[in-house]
Structure formats: structure tokens, C-alpha cells
GROMACS .gro file of C-alpha atoms in nm:
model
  446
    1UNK     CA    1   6.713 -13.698  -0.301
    2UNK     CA    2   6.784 -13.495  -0.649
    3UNK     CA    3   6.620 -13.565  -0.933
    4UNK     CA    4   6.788 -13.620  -1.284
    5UNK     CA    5   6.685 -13.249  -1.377
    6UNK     CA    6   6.804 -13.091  -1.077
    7UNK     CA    7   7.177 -13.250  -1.111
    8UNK     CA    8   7.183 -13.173  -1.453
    9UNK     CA    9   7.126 -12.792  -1.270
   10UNK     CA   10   7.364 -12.813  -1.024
   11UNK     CA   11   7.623 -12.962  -1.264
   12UNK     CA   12   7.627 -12.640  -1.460
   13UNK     CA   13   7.644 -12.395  -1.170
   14UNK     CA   14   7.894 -12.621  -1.077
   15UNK     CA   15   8.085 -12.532  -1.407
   16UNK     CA   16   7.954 -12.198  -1.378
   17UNK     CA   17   8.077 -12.117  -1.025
   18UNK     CA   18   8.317 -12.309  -0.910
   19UNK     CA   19   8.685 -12.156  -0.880
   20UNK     CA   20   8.899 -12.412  -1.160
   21UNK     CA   21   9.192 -12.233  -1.077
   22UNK     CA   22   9.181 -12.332  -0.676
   23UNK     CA   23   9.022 -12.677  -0.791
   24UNK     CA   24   9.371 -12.762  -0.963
   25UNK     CA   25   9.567 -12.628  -0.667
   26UNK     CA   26   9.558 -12.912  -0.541
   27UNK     CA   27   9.846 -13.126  -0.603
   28UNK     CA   28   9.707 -13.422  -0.418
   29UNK     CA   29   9.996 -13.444  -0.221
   30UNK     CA   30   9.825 -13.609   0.095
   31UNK     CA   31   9.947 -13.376   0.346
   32UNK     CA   32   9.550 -13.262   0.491
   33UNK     CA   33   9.497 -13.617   0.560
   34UNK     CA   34   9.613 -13.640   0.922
   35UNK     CA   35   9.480 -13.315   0.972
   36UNK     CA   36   9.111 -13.434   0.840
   37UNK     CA   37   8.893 -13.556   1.154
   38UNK     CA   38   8.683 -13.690   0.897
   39UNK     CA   39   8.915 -13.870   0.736
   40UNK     CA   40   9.054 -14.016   0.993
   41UNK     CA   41   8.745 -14.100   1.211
   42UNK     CA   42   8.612 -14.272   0.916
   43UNK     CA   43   8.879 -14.525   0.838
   44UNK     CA   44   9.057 -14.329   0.627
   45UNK     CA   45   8.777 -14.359   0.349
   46UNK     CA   46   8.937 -14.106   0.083
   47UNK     CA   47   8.546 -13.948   0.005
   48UNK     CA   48   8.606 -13.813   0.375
   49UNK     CA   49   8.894 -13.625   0.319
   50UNK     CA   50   8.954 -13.252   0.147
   51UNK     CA   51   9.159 -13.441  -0.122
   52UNK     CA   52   8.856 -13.661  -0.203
   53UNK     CA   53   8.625 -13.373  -0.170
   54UNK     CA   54   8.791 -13.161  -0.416
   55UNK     CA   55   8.847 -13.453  -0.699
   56UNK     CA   56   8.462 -13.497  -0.662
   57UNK     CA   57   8.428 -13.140  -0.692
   58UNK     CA   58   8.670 -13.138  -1.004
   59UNK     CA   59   8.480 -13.461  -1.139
   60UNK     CA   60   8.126 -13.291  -1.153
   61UNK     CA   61   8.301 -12.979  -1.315
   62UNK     CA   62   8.430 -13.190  -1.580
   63UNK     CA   63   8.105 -13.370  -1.637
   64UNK     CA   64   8.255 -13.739  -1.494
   65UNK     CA   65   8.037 -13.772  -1.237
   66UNK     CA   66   7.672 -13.672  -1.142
   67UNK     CA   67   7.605 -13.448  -0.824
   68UNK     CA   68   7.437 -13.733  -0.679
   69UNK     CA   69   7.355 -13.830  -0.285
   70UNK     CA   70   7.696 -13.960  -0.227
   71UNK     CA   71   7.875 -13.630  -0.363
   72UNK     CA   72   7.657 -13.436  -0.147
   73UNK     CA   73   7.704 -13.714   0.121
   74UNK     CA   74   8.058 -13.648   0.131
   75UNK     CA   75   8.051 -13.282   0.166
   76UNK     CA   76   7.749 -13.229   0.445
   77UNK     CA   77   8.008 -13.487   0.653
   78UNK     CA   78   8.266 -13.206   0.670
   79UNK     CA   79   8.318 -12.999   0.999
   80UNK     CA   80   8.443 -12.713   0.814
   81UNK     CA   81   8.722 -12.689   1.027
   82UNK     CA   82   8.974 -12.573   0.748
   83UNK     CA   83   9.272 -12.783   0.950
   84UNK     CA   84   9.365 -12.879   0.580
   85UNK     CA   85   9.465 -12.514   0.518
   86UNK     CA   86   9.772 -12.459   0.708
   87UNK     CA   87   9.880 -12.779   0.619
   88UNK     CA   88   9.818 -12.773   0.251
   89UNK     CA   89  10.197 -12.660   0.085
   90UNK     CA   90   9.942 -12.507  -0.250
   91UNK     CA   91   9.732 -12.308  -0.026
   92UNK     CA   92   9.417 -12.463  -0.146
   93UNK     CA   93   9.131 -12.228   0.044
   94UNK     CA   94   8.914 -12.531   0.089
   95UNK     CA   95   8.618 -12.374   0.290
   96UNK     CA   96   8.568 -12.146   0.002
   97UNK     CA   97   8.509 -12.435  -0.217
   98UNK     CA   98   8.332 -12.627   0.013
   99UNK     CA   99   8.106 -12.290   0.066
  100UNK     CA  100   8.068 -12.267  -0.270
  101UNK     CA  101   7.940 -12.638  -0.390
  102UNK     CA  102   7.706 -12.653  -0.047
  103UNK     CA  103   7.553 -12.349  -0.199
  104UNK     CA  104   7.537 -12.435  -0.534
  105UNK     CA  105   7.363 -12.733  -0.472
  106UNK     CA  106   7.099 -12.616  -0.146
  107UNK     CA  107   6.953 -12.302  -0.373
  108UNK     CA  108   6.928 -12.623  -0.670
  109UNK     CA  109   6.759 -12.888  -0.522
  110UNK     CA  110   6.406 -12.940  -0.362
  111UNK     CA  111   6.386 -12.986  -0.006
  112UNK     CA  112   6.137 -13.175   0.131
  113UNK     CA  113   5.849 -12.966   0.316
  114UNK     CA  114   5.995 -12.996   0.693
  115UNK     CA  115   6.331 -12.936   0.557
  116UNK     CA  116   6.195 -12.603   0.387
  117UNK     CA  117   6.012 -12.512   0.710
  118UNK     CA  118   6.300 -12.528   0.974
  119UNK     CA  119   6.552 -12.355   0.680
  120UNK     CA  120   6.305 -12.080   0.627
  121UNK     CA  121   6.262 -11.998   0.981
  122UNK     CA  122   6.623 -12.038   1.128
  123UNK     CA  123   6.798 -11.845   0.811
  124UNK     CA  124   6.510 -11.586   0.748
  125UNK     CA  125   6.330 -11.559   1.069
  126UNK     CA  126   6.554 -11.578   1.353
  127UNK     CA  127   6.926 -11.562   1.286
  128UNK     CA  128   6.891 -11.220   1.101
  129UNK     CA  129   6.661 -11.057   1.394
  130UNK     CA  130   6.855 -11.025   1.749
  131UNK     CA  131   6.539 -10.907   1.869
  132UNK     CA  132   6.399 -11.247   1.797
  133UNK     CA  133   6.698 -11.424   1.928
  134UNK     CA  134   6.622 -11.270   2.231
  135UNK     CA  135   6.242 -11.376   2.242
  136UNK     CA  136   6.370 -11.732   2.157
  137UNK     CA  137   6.670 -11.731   2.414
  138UNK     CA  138   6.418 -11.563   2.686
  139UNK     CA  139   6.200 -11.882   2.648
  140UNK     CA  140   6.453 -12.077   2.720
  141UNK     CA  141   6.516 -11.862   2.986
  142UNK     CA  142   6.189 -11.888   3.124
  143UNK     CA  143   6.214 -12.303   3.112
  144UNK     CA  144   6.539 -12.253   3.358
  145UNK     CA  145   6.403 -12.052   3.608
  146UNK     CA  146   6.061 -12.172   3.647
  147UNK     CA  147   6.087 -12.513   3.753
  148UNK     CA  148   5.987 -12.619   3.432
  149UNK     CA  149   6.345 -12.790   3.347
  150UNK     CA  150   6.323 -12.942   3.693
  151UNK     CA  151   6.006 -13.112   3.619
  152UNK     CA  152   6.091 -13.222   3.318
  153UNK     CA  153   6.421 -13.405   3.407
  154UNK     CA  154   6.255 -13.529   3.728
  155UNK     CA  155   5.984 -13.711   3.514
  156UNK     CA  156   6.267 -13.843   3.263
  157UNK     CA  157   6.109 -13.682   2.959
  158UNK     CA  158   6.433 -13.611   2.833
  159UNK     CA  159   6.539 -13.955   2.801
  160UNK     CA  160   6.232 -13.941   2.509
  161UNK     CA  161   6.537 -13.753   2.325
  162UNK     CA  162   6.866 -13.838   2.187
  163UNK     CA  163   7.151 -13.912   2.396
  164UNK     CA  164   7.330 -13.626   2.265
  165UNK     CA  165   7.081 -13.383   2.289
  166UNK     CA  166   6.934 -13.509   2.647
  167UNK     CA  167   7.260 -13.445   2.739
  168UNK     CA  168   7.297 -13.097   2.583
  169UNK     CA  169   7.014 -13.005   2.775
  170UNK     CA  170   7.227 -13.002   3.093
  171UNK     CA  171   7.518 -12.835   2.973
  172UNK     CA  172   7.312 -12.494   2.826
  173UNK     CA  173   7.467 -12.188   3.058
  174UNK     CA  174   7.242 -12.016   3.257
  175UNK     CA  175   6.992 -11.742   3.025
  176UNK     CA  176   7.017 -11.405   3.178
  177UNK     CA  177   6.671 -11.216   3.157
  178UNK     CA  178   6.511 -11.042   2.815
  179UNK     CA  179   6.596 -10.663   3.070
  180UNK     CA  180   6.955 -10.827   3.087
  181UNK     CA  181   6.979 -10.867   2.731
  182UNK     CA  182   6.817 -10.572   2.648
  183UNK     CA  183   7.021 -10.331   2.851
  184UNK     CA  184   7.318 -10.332   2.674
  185UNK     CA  185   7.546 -10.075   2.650
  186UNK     CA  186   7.668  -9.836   2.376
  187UNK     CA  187   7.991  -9.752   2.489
  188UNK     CA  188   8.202  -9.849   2.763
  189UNK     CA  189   8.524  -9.623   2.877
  190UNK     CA  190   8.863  -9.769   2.934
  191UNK     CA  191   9.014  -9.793   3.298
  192UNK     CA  192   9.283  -9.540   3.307
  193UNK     CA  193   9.496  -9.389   3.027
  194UNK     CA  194   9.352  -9.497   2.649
  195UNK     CA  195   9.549  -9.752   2.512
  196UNK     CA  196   9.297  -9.854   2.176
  197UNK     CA  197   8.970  -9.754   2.071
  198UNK     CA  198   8.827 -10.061   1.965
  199UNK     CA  199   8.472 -10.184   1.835
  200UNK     CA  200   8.296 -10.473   2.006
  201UNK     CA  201   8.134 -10.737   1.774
  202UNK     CA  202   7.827 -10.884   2.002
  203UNK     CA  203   7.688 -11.134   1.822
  204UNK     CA  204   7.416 -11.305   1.804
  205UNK     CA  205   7.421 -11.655   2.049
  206UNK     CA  206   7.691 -11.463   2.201
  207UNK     CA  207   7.499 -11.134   2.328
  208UNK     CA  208   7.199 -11.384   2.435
  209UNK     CA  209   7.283 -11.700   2.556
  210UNK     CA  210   7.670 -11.612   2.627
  211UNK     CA  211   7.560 -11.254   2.744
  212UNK     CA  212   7.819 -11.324   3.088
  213UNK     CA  213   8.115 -11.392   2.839
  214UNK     CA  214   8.029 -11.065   2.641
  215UNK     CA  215   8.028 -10.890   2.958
  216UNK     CA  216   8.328 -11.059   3.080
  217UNK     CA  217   8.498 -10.957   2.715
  218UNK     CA  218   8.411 -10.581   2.808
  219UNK     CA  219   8.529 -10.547   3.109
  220UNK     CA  220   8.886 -10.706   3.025
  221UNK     CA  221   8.894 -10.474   2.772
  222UNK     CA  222   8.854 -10.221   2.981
  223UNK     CA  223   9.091 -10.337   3.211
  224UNK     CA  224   9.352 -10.301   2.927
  225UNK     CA  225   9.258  -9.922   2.856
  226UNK     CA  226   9.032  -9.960   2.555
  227UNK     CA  227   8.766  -9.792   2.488
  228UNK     CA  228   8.522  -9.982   2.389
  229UNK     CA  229   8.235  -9.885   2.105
  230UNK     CA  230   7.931 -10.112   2.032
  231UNK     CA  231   7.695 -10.056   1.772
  232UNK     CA  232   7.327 -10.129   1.778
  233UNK     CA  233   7.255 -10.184   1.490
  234UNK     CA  234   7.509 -10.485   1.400
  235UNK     CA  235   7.387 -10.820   1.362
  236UNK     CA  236   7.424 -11.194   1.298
  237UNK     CA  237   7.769 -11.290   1.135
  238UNK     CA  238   7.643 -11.484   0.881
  239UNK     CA  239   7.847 -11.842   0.963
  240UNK     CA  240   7.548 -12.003   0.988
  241UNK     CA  241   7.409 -11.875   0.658
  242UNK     CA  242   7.747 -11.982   0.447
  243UNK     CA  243   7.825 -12.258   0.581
  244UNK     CA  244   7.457 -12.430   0.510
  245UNK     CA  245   7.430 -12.312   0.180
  246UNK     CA  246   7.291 -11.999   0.211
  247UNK     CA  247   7.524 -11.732   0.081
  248UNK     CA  248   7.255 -11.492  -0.025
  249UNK     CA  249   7.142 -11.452   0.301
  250UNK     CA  250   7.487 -11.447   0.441
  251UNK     CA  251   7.586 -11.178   0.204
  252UNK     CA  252   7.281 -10.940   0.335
  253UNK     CA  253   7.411 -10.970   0.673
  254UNK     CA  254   7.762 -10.934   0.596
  255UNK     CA  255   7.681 -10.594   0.438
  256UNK     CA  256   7.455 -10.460   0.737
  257UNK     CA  257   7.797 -10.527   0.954
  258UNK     CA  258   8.017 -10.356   0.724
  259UNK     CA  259   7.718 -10.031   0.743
  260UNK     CA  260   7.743 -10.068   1.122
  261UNK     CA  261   8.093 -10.051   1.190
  262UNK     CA  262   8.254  -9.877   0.898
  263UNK     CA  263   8.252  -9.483   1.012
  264UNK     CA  264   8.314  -9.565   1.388
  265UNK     CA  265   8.729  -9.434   1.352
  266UNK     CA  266   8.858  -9.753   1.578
  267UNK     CA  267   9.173  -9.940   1.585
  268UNK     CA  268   9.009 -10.296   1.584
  269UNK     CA  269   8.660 -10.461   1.565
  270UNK     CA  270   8.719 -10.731   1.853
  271UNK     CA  271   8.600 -11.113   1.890
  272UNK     CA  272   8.535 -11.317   2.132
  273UNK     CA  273   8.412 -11.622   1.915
  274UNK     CA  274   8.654 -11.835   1.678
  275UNK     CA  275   8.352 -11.931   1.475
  276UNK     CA  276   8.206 -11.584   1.385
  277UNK     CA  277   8.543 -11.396   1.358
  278UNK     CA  278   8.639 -11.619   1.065
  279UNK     CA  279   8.360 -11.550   0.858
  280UNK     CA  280   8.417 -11.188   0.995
  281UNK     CA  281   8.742 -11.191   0.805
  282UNK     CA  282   8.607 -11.344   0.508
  283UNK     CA  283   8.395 -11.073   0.422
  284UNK     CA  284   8.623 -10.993   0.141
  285UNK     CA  285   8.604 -11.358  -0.029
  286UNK     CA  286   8.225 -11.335   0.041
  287UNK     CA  287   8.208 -10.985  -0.140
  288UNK     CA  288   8.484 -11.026  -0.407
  289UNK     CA  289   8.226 -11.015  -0.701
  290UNK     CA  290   8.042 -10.667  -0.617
  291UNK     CA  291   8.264 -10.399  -0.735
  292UNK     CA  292   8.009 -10.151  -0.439
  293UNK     CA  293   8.158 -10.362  -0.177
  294UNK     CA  294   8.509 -10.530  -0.204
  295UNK     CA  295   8.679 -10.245  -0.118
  296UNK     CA  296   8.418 -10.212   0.219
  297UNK     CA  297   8.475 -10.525   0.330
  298UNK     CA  298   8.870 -10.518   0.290
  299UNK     CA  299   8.878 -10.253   0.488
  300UNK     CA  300   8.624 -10.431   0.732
  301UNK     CA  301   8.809 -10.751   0.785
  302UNK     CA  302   9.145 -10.569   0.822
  303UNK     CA  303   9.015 -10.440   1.134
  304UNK     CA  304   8.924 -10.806   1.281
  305UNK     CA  305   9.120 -10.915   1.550
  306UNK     CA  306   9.044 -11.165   1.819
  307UNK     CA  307   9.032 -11.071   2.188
  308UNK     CA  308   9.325 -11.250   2.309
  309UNK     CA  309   9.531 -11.079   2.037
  310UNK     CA  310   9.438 -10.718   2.151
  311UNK     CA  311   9.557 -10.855   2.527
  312UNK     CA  312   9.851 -10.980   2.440
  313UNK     CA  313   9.926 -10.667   2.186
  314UNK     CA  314   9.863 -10.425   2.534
  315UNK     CA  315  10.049 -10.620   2.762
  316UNK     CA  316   9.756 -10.728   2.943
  317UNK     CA  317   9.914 -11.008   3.118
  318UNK     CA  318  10.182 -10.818   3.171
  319UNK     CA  319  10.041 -10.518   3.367
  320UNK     CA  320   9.714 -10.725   3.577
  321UNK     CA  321   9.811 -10.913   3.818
  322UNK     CA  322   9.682 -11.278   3.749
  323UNK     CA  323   9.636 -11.550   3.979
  324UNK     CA  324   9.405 -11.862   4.064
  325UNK     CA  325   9.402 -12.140   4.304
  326UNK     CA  326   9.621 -12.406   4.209
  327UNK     CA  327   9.457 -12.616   3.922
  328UNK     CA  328   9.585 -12.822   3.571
  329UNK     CA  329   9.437 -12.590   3.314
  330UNK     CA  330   9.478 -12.691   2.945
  331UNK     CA  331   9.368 -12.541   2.617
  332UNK     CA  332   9.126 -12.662   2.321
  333UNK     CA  333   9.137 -12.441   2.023
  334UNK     CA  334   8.894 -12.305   1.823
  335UNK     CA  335   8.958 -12.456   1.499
  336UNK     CA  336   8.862 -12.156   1.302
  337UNK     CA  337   9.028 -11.976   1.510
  338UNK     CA  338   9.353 -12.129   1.438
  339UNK     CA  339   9.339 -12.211   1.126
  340UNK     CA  340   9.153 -11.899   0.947
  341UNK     CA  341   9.251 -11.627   1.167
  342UNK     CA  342   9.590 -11.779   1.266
  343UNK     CA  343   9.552 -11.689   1.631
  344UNK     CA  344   9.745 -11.977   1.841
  345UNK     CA  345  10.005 -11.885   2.101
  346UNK     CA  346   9.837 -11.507   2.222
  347UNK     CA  347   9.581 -11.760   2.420
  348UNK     CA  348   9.848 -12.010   2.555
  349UNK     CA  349  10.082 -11.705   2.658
  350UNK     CA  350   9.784 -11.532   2.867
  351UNK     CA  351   9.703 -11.878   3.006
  352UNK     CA  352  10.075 -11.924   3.100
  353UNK     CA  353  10.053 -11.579   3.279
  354UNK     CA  354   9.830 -11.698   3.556
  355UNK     CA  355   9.957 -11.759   3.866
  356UNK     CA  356   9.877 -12.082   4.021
  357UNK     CA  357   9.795 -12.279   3.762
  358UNK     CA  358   9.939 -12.556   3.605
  359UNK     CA  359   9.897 -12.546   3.195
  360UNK     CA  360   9.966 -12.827   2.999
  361UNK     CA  361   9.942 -12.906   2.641
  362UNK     CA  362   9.682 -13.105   2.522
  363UNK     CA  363   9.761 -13.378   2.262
  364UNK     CA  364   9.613 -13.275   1.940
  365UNK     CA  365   9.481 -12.941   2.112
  366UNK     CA  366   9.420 -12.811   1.741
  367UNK     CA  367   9.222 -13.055   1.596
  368UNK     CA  368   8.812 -13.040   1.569
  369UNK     CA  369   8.642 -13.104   1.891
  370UNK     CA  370   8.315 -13.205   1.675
  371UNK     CA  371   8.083 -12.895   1.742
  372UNK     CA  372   8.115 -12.687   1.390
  373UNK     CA  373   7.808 -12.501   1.457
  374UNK     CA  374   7.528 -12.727   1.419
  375UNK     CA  375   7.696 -13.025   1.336
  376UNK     CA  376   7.691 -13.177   1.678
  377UNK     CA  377   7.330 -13.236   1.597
  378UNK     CA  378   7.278 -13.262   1.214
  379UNK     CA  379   7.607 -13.543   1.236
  380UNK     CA  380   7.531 -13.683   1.556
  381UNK     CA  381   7.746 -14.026   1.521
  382UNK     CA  382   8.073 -13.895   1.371
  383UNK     CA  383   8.068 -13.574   1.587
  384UNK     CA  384   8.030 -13.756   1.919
  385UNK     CA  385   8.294 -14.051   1.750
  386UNK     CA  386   8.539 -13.730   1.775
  387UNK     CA  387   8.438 -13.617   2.070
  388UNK     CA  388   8.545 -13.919   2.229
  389UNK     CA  389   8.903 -13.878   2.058
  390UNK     CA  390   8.925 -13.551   2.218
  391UNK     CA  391   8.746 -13.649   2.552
  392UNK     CA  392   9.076 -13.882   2.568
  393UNK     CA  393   9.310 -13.614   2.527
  394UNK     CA  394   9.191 -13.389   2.758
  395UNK     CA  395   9.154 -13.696   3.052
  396UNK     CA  396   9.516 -13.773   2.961
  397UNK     CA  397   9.650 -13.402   3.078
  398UNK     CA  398   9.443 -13.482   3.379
  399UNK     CA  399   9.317 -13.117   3.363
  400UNK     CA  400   9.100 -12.982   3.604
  401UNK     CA  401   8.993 -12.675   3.368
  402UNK     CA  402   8.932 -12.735   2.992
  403UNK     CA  403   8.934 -12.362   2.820
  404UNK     CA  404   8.830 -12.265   2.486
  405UNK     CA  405   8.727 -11.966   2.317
  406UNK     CA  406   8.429 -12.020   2.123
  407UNK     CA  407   8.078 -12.075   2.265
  408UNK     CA  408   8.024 -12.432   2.036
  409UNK     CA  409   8.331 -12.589   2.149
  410UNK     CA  410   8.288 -12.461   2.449
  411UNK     CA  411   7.905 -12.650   2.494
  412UNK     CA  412   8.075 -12.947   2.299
  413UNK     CA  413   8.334 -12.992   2.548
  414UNK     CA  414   8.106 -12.940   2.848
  415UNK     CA  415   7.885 -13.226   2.650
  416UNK     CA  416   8.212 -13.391   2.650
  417UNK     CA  417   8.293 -13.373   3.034
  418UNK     CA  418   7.930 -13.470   3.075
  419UNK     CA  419   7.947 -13.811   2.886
  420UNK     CA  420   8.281 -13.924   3.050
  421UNK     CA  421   8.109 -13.860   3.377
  422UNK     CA  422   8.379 -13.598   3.513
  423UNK     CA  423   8.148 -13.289   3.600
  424UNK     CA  424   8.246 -13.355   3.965
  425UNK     CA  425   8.637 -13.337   3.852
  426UNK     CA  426   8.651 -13.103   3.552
  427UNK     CA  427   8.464 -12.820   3.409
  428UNK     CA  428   8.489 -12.638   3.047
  429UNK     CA  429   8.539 -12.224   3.061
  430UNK     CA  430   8.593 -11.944   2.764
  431UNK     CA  431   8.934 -11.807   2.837
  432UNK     CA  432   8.806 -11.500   2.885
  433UNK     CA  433   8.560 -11.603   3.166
  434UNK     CA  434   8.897 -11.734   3.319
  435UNK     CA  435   9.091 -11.437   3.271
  436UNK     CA  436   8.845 -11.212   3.434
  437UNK     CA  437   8.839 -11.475   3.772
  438UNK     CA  438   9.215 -11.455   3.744
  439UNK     CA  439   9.159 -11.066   3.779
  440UNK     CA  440   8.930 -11.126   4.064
  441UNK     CA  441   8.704 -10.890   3.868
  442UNK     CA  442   8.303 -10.949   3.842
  443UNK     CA  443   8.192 -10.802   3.521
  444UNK     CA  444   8.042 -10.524   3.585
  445UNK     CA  445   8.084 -10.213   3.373
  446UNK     CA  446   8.159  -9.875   3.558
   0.00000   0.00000   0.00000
């Protein structure tokens, strides 16, 4: 809860820092309300909806409303998705805004003791340190293999917890070992004549708890005749940092990228994850005010490009022969993915590639699954209320194979297969954890 002093704060940074010009963009027209999971899921209550958001955002510019609990209500209930981009005929850049006022008014009010606590040590002492990301992941790790997790679903202790999160527990992948995530590799050399040089961006979760995806990543690349550079000293993208109201933090880690990849002479820094190569590419927004480094992080996110771009730019499924065992596959996208990077078809035509298969189109494939980061857990009820939307659209293709290409959708849709009770019928993959089966490749980099 803010206090009269700290509104009267925030409503001058507001004033201060907020973008007028991209406030009065917006026309009002309506046309990001379909697209608005929040909007919708919540009977169409206008606070819920980027349209609402903004005139509230306007309103405590102009001094007609105070930044109260429901104005800061209304914005922690956003995904972040940015659907309302594409679809907005101004181009309103929403999730800068949004960025902007959840910053404005974390670093302005006081946060209880708890609150403080868990924010100091996820956006200071973890996130920003792979090595302890490692330590943290290993321990979790170390509860898989032991028999530890088997003893403590056998004795129901789980059920002490959420639904959400009981069930979360039995969707986690499998933790490779702190040797496994230690010995990573440097460089990897491209299978046959040298198409690209590219850059690998690891990650954080990704080069921990996803380490098999990375590894998958790498060796398609390879496949394709890249050559394949990764840096040890990059780190964390940052998401987590900006969209939680910490842009400080998420501007220190923004510049240690830049440092790390910026005299490497590649064609392309590669993704594998919707969520961090969108921030990735925002680098410039994030940097626009410090004349030392605009012009690094132009260059920086002109280089981002998504994995399933750089395969469909080679010809991958073109060239590799790629086939499965009959099976309905369909596709879930990555919402920043789509609607920030604008990378929609390259994953449906590689999909469509494999032999075998049977694709079809999900219904409303491009709208928010519910995950958006931490959200699946900090908005339990309206995340699993769209879950449930898009468990129903996925049952309805009757797919056997739900893919994705981001590591919290992907958990959010295995949560999802979990809760309709389909794990016997159905499973959730990263596309390129199905690519590399349709390669009948293991990932293993020679």
C-alpha cells in the first residue's frame, strides 16, 4: 500500500518520465481489445485492457488521478505480452510504457520487509550471477536424483502447496549435473562448408535448467554450417529485471552483453528463447538516453535473430532430411516472439518440413498461454483462467505434440497438459528439441 507522500512521488516521475508523445498515440480506437487476454478473461473490464492502462497512465500524468492500489492493480495484471502492438494501427509501443510506469513506481514505493528480501536476492543475488544459477539449479538437481522428490510426493507434502505450483513441481525437466553445466563450450565448428558465423546467446534458465535445449540449439546449428561462438562472459538478459520494475539493474546487464558480444565479427547473435530475445532487441529503447551506449546497442540488437530464422534463412529444412513417426503436431507461439521480434511463419514452415507428421493450426495459436515469466505464480487465478482457454485449443486440434519455443510457455503448457490430465496422450516440446529428433541426431557436439 502507498502512502500519500509516496504517490505524490511517483506522480511526478510519472510527469517526469513518462513518454507524452506515445501516451497520446493512442487513438483509443479499440482494436488491442480482442487481442488483450486480460481484457478478455476479465469480462471485458476496460482497467484490464492496454486502452485502459494507458488513459490511467495519461490520467496520473495530468494530475486526475492518484497512483493509487487500483492503478498499480491494473498494471501488475498485465502479461506483457505486447499482442496489442501489431494490432494497434498508431503503433503505440505499449511494453515500453508499461516498463516504464512499473518502474517508476517499484524504485518509489516501500515494500514491505519480505517483499524487499525475495527482490533483493532474485534481482541482485542470483539472476545477475550464472555461477549462482548454477548452485541454485544444482540443488534442484540434487532433489531429482536423490530420492528426495520421490519421498516427498510419496508422503503428499506437496499437496501442502498450491495447486499450481504442486503441479509445477512435476513438470520441471530433468537438471543435468553442476560438471554438465559447467563444461560448456567456447566454440563449436560447423558440419561441412561455413555457411554463417554466428554468436550463441546462453542464457541464464536456459544454459541451466534447459541446458539439453541449448545443446540441442548447437548442434542444429551446426548441422546448418554455422560456426558457432559463445562467450563466457555473457550473462542474464535482463527480462526479468524490466519487466518487474527494475530497469537499473536491467540496464547493468544489458551493457555486460553488449561488452561480451560486440568485437566477436559474426553474422548473428542467435536465440533460442522468445522471452529473452525481445528484451535482447530492445537494448536500444533500454539505452536510448546514454549518448556512451545507443549507438552499442543498435548495433547489438541488429544482430538478434531467433534460431528458427537462421534455419529457415540456410535452407535447413531444405537440405536435412526430416522425418518422425506419424503424430498431430501443432504450434503455440511465443508471444514475444511474435509480436516483438515478428518471427511467425520460419517456425510453422520448419514444422511443415517434417515428414510424418501431421501439423495443424491451433485456434488462437498467438495469443498468451499465461506464463510471462513469473506471472504463472505472482497471478495465479487469471494465468491458470487462460490457461484453460488455451488448454481448449490445443485439445480441439487433438494434437499429440504441443511445440513452443520458449522455456515458460513451454513449462506452462506442460502445466497445462498436466491439469487436463493428458500426459498419457500429449506432451509439450521446444521446436528445436523436435527438430533435432526429426534429424535423428543426439546432441552431442563433435
Amino acid at each position: 500500500m502507498t502512502t500519500l507522500k509516496e504517490q505524490q512521488v511517483i506522480q511526478e516521475e510519472f510527469k517526469a518520465r513518462m513518454d507524452e508523445d506515445e501516451l497520446l498515440n493512442c487513438m483509443r480506437c479499440g482494436f488491442c481489445l480482442p487481442s488483450c487476454p486480460t481484457y478478455v478473461t476479465s469480462g471485458f473490464k476496460e482497467s484490464h485492457s492496454p486502452r485502459g492502462r494507458i488513459a490511467l497512465m495519461k490520467a496520473v500524468v495530468d494530475g486526475l488521478i492518484e497512483p493509487d492500489e487500483d492503478v498499480e492493480r491494473s498494471l501488475d495484471l498485465c502479461l506483457g505480452c505486447r499482442a496489442c502492438e501489431p494490432v494497434c494501427p498508431s503503433g503505440v509501443k505499449y511494453g515500453h510504457l508499461l516498463e516504464e510506469a512499473r518502474d517508476i513506481i517499484n524504485q518509489n514505493k516501500k515494500h514491505s520487509l519480505p517483499v524487499r528480501a525475495v527482490r533483493k536476492v532474485v534481482f541482485e543475488g542470483l539472476f545477475p550471477h550464472q555461477n549462482r544459477m548454477k548452485a541454485v539449479t544444482g540443488l534442484l538437481g540434487f532433489y531429482q536424483r536423490s530420492g528426495l522428490q520421490k519421498a516427498v510426493r510419496s508422503v503428499g507434502f506437496m499437496k501442502l502447496f498450491p495447486e499450481n505450483l504442486a503441479t509445477m513441481e512435476k513438470v520441471l525437466p530433468k537438471v543435468p549435473t553442476i560438471k554438465e553445466m559447467n563444461n560448456r563450450p567456447e566454440f563449436v565448428a560447423a558440419k561441412g562448408v561455413v555457411k554463417k558465423r554466428v554468436a550463441f546467446f546462453s542464457g541464464c534458465l536456459m544454459d541451466t535448467m534447459f541446458l539439453d535445449t541449448n545443446n540441442a540449439t548447437l548442434k542444429l546449428l551446426q548441422l546448418a554450417g554455422c560456426e558457432i561462438v559463445i562467450p563466457k562472459n555473457q550473462n542474464c538478459c535482463g527480462a526479468l529485471h524490466g519487466h518487474s520494475g527494475e530497469k537499473e539493474g536491467s540496464k547493468e546487464l544489458a551493457k555486460k552483453n553488449i561488452q561480451a558480444f560486440e568485437d566477436l565479427n559474426v553474422d548473428y547473435i542467435i536465440t533460442n528463447a522468445g522471452g529473452c530475445g525481445a528484451f535482447l532487441v530492445d537494448y536500444d529503447h533500454l539505452l536510448k538516453d546514454d549518448s556512451v551506449w545507443k549507438d552499442r546497442a543498435k548495433a547489438f540488437k541488429d544482430k538478434i535473430k531467433d534460431i528458427t530464422e537462421i534455419l529457415y534463412e540456410v535452407e535447413f529444412h531444405k537440405k536435412q532430411t526430416l522425418k518422425l513417426p506419424y503424430q498431430v503436431v501443432t504450434y503455440q507461439d511465443s508471444c514475444h516472439l511474435r509480436n516483438v521480434m515478428k518471427t511467425a511463419s520460419a517456425p510453422r514452415v520448419l514444422l511443415k518440413a517434417i515428414e510424418g507428421i501431421e501439423y495443424r493450426e491451433m485456434k488462437d495459436a498467438d495469443r498468451c498461454c499465461g506464463s510471462a515469466g513469473i506471472y504463472n505464480i505472482v497471478e495465479s487465478e487469471m494465468s491458470m483462467q487462460i490457461l484453460d482457454h488455451k488448454m481448449e485449443q490445443a485439445k480441439a486440434t487433438h494434437a499429440n505434440t504441443i511445440v513452443t519455443a520458449n522455456p515458460g510457455c513451454l513449462l506452462q503448457m506442460k502445466l497445462g497438459i498436466e491439469r487436463e490430465n493428458l500426459s498419457q496422450e500429449a506432451r509439450a516440446v521446444h521446436i528445436v528439441d523436435l527438430l533435432l529428433e526429426a534429424v535423428n541426431e543426439v546432441p552431442t557436439l563433435n
